[in-house]
Structures are given as C-alpha cells and as structure tokens.
XYZ file of C-alpha atoms in Angstrom:
256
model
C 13.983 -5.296 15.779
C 12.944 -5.015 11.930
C 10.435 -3.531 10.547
C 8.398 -3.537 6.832
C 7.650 -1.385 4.634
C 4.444 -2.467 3.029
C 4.029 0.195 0.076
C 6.794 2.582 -1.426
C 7.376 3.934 -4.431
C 11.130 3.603 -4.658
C 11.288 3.483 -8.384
C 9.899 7.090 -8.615
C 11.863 9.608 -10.687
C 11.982 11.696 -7.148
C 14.999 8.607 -6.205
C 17.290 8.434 -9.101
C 20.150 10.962 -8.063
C 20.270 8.722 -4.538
C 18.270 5.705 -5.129
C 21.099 3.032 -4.153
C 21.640 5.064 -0.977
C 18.420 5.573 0.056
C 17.765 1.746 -0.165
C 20.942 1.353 1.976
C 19.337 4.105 4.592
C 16.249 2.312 5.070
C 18.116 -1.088 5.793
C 20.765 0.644 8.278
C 17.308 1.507 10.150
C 16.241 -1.807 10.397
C 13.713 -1.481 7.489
C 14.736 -4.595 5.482
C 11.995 -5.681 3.055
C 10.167 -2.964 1.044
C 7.034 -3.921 -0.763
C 6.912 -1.947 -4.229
C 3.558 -1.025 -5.759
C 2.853 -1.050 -9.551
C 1.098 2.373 -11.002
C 0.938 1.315 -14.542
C 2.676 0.157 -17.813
C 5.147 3.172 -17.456
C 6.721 2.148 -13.609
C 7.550 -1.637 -14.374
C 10.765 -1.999 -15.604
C 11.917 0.923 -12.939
C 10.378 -1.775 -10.124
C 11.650 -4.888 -11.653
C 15.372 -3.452 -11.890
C 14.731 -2.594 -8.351
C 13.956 -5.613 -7.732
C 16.810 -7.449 -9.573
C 19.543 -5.529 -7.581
C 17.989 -5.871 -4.044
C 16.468 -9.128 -4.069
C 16.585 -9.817 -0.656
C 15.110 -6.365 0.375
C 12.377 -5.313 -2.617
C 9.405 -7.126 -3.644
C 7.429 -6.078 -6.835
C 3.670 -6.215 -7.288
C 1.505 -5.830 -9.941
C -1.216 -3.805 -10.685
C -3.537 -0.408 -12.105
C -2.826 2.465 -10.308
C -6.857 3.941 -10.404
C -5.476 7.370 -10.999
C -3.494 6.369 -14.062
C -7.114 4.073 -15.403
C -7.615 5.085 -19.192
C -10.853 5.405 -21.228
C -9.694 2.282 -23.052
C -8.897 0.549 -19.918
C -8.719 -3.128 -21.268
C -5.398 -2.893 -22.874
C -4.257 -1.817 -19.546
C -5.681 -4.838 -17.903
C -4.152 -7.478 -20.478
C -1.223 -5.742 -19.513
C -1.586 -6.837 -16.016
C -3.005 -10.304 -17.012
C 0.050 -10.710 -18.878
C 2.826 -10.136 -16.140
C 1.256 -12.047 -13.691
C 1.409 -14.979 -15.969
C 5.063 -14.225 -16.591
C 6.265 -14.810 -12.887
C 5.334 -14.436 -9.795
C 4.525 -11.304 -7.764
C 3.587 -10.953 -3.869
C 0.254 -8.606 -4.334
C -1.736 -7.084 -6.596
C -1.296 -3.543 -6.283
C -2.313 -0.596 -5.988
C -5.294 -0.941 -7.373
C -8.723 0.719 -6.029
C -10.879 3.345 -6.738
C -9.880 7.400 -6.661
C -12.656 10.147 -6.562
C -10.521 12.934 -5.406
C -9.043 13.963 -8.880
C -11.633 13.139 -11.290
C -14.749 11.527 -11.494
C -15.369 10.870 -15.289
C -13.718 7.609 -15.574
C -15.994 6.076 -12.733
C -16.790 3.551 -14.600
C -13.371 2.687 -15.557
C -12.109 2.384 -12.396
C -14.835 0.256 -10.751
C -14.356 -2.132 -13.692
C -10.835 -2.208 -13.356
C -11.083 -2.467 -9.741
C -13.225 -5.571 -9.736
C -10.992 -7.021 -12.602
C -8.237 -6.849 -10.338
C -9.865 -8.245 -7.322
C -10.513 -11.641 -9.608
C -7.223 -11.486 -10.159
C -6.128 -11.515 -6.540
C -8.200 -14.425 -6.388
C -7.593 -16.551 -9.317
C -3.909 -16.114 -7.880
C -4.374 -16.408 -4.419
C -2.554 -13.189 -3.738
C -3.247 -10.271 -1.666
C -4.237 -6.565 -2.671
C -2.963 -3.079 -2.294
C -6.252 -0.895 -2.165
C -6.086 2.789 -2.874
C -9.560 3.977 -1.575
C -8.863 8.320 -1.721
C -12.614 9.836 -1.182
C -13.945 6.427 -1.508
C -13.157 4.314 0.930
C -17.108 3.465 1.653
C -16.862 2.426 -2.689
C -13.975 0.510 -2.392
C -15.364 -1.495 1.147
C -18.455 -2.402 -0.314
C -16.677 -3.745 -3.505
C -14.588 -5.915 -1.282
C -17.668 -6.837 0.717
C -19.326 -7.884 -3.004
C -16.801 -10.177 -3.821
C -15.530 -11.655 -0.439
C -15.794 -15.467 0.190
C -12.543 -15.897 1.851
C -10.331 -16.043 -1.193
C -9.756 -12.253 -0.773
C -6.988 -10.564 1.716
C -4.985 -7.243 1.687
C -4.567 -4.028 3.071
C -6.588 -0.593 2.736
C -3.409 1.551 2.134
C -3.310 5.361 3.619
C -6.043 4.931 5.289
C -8.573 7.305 5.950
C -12.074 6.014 6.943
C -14.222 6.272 10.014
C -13.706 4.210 13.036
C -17.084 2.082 11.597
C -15.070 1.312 8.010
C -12.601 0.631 10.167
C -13.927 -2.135 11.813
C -16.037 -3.121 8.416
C -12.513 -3.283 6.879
C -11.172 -6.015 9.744
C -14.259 -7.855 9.799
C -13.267 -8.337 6.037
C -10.070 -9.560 7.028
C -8.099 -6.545 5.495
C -5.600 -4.747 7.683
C -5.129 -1.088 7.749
C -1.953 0.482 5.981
C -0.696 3.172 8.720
C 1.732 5.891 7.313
C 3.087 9.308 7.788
C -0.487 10.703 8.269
C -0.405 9.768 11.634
C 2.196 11.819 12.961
C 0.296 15.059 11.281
C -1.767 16.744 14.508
C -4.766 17.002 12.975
C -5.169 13.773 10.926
C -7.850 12.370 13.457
C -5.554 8.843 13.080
C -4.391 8.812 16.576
C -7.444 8.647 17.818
C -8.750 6.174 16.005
C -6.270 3.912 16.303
C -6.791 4.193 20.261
C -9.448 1.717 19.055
C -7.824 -0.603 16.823
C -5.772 -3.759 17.510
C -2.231 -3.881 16.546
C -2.874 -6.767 15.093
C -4.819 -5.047 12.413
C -2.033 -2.588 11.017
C 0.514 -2.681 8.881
C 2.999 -0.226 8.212
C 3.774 1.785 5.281
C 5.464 4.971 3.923
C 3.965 5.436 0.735
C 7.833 7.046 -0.360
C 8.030 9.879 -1.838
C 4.964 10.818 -0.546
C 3.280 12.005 3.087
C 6.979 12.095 4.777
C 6.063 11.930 8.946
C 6.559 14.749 10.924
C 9.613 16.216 11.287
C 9.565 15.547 7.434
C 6.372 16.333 6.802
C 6.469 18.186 2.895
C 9.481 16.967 1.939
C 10.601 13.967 0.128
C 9.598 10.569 2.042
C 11.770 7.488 2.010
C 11.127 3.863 3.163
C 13.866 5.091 6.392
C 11.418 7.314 8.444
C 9.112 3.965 8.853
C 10.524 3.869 12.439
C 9.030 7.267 12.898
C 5.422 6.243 12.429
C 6.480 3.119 14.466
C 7.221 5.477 17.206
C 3.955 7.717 16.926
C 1.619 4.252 17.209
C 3.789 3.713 20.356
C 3.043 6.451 21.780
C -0.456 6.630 21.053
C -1.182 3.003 22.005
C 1.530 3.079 24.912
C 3.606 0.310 23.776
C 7.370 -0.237 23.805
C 8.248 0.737 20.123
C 9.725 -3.517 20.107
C 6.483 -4.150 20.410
C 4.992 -2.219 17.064
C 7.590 -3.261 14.914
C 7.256 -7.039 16.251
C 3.587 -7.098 15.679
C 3.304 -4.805 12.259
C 5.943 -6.945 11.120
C 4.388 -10.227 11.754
C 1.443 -9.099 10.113
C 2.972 -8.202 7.340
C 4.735 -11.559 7.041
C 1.648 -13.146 7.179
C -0.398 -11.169 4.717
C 2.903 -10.860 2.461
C 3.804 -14.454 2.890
C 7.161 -13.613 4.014
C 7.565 -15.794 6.560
C-alpha cells in the first residue's frame, strides 16, 4: 500500500529545522512521491533543492501562486515561460484564481490564470488549480478553454456537489485534504456522491493538518489520515483508497 501526495509545500520556511526528517516520516508511512507546487519567483530554488536530494520521492512544478499575482504581472509570467523551457516539470501549478484576500488584482489573476492554462497546453501538462471563493470563476475558465488538451486537479476543494460534477465532466479530479476530517466541512457528504475514481489526495503541508492535527503544522505523513476518513465515509477498506487515489494520481501525474 502507497499512497501520493499530490500538493505540499515542503519547501516552506515552516520545514527547515526538520525538513530531511519530515521527508523521511512521510515515506516510513508509505507516502512515497510528493508533488511540490510553485508559489512564485521566491519558492523555486527551495523546491528544486528539494527536488535534487529526493529525486525519487519529490516532483517540482511550475507555476503563479494567484495570491502572490503582482500589478505588473508579466514579468512574473516570463518567469514561468522561462523555467518551463529550461527542463521539464510534471504540472503547472498552483495557479488559479483567489477572491478571499483581495479583489483588486482581478484582473491580474484571470489573465494570469488563462496564461497559465495555455501553458498547460502548449506543454501537454496538467494543472494545479487554486479556486478559494471562486471555484464557479475558475470552472468556467476551464470550461472556456477545454478541447481535450486540458487535465488537472481542483486542489482543496470546496464547491457544491453540481461544480462537482461540472469539474469531472471536465475531466479534472478533485484534490481531497485535511478538510475532510473537520466535522463541519460538509466534504463527507459530498463525497458520499463522488466516485473514487475522481479524487486525488493531497495535504496541502503546512497547511489544514487533519484532525487530530487540526491547527498545527501539516506534513505530507498524515495523508493516511484523510485516506482513512474517505474510508470511512465511502465504506471501503482503506487498501482500497490508497490503490485507487494512487492510480489516479499516476495517471494524471504520469507516474506510471
């Protein structure tokens, strides 16, 4: 039984008194390959020396984070350009859209959003999407653009049972973390109605640690923890979610 870890932060500052260790703790719990999101100019070389020393375990992609979006986005975006025609990357990520903070760089975002999703196509990779209070914005920029060439996940998601579904008609899977162990998310009840085959796991480390973590610091180890919740909800053997999240994430990853 192994499992994946389809979005983590592990080069975050919150890691560097035990980041070796904490590596080593998610592999001793069967977590084996770790998929690393980019945030912006400032978190590559932490993810690329990541990278370098766990080669067989961490995977780098490369993105704009739309939190960290500037008013003078487009140096930002040669930025990306420019890596990903350095050398290869599995995704482009985390990109999206992000109207929970702030609001006045809408227009940044979007463009830097649908920048990014060219990008995924032109390279025939898949996305990371970061849809916080806009998951119906981010779906219908998907739905704009898709002609088959695009694939990815909706990480942390959110949405209604209806984006949901809009989401796996799309051909996107749903990114499933700690959230779902919280009692009052809504997740477990939603995902009564959605196929295994249309998750993938994720811890989004340091962040939303599952219960019995829940406010402290997240690592890439508890994703056997959220395993266990979608288990239980779905009343599976807990074989059964990691063989099936796993394989999807293979398959969207192109880890196989």
């Amino acid at each position: 039984m192994f499992w994946i870890d389809t979005h983590a932060h592990l080069y975050s500052d919150e890691f560097l008194t035990d980041q070796q260790a904490m590596i080593q703790r998610a592999i001793d719990a069967g977590v084996t390959r770790l998929l690393l999101p980019n945030i912006d100019e400032s978190s590559i070389n932490g993810m690329l020396m990541l990278e370098a020393a766990w080669p067989e375990n961490c995977f780098a992609m490369m993105g704009l984070h739309p939190c960290y979006v500037r008013k003078e986005v487009e140096p930002q975006l040669r930025l990306i350009k420019d890596w990903l025609k350095q050398r290869p990357f599995r995704a482009i990520g985390e990109i999206g859209l992000d109207f929970y903070w702030d609001k006045s760089l809408t227009e940044q975002q979007l463009h830097a959003f649908r920048v990014q999703l060219q990008l995924a196509k032109e390279y025939k990779l898949p996305v990371s999407i970061h849809s916080r209070e806009a998951t119906r914005e981010c779906i219908n920029e998907v739905k704009a653009l898709q002609d088959g060439g695009l694939s990815g996940v909706f990480h942390c998601f959110s949405g209604t049972l209806e984006e949901a579904r809009e989401i796996i008609d799309l051909g996107f899977y749903l990114g499933i973390g700690g959230v779902v162990t919280f009692k009052k998310s809504g997740l477990d009840q939603l995902l009564e109605h959605i196929p295994l085959e249309n998750i993938v796991l994720e811890t989004d480390a340091p962040y939303l640690a599952p219960t019995p973590y829940r406010g402290k610091r997240n690592e890439s180890a508890y994703i056997p923890l959220i395993g266990e919740k979608i288990a239980d909800i779905k009343n599976l053997k807990i074989e059964e979610v990691a063989g099936i999240t796993s394989s999807n994430a293979q398959k969207l990853f192109k880890m196989l």
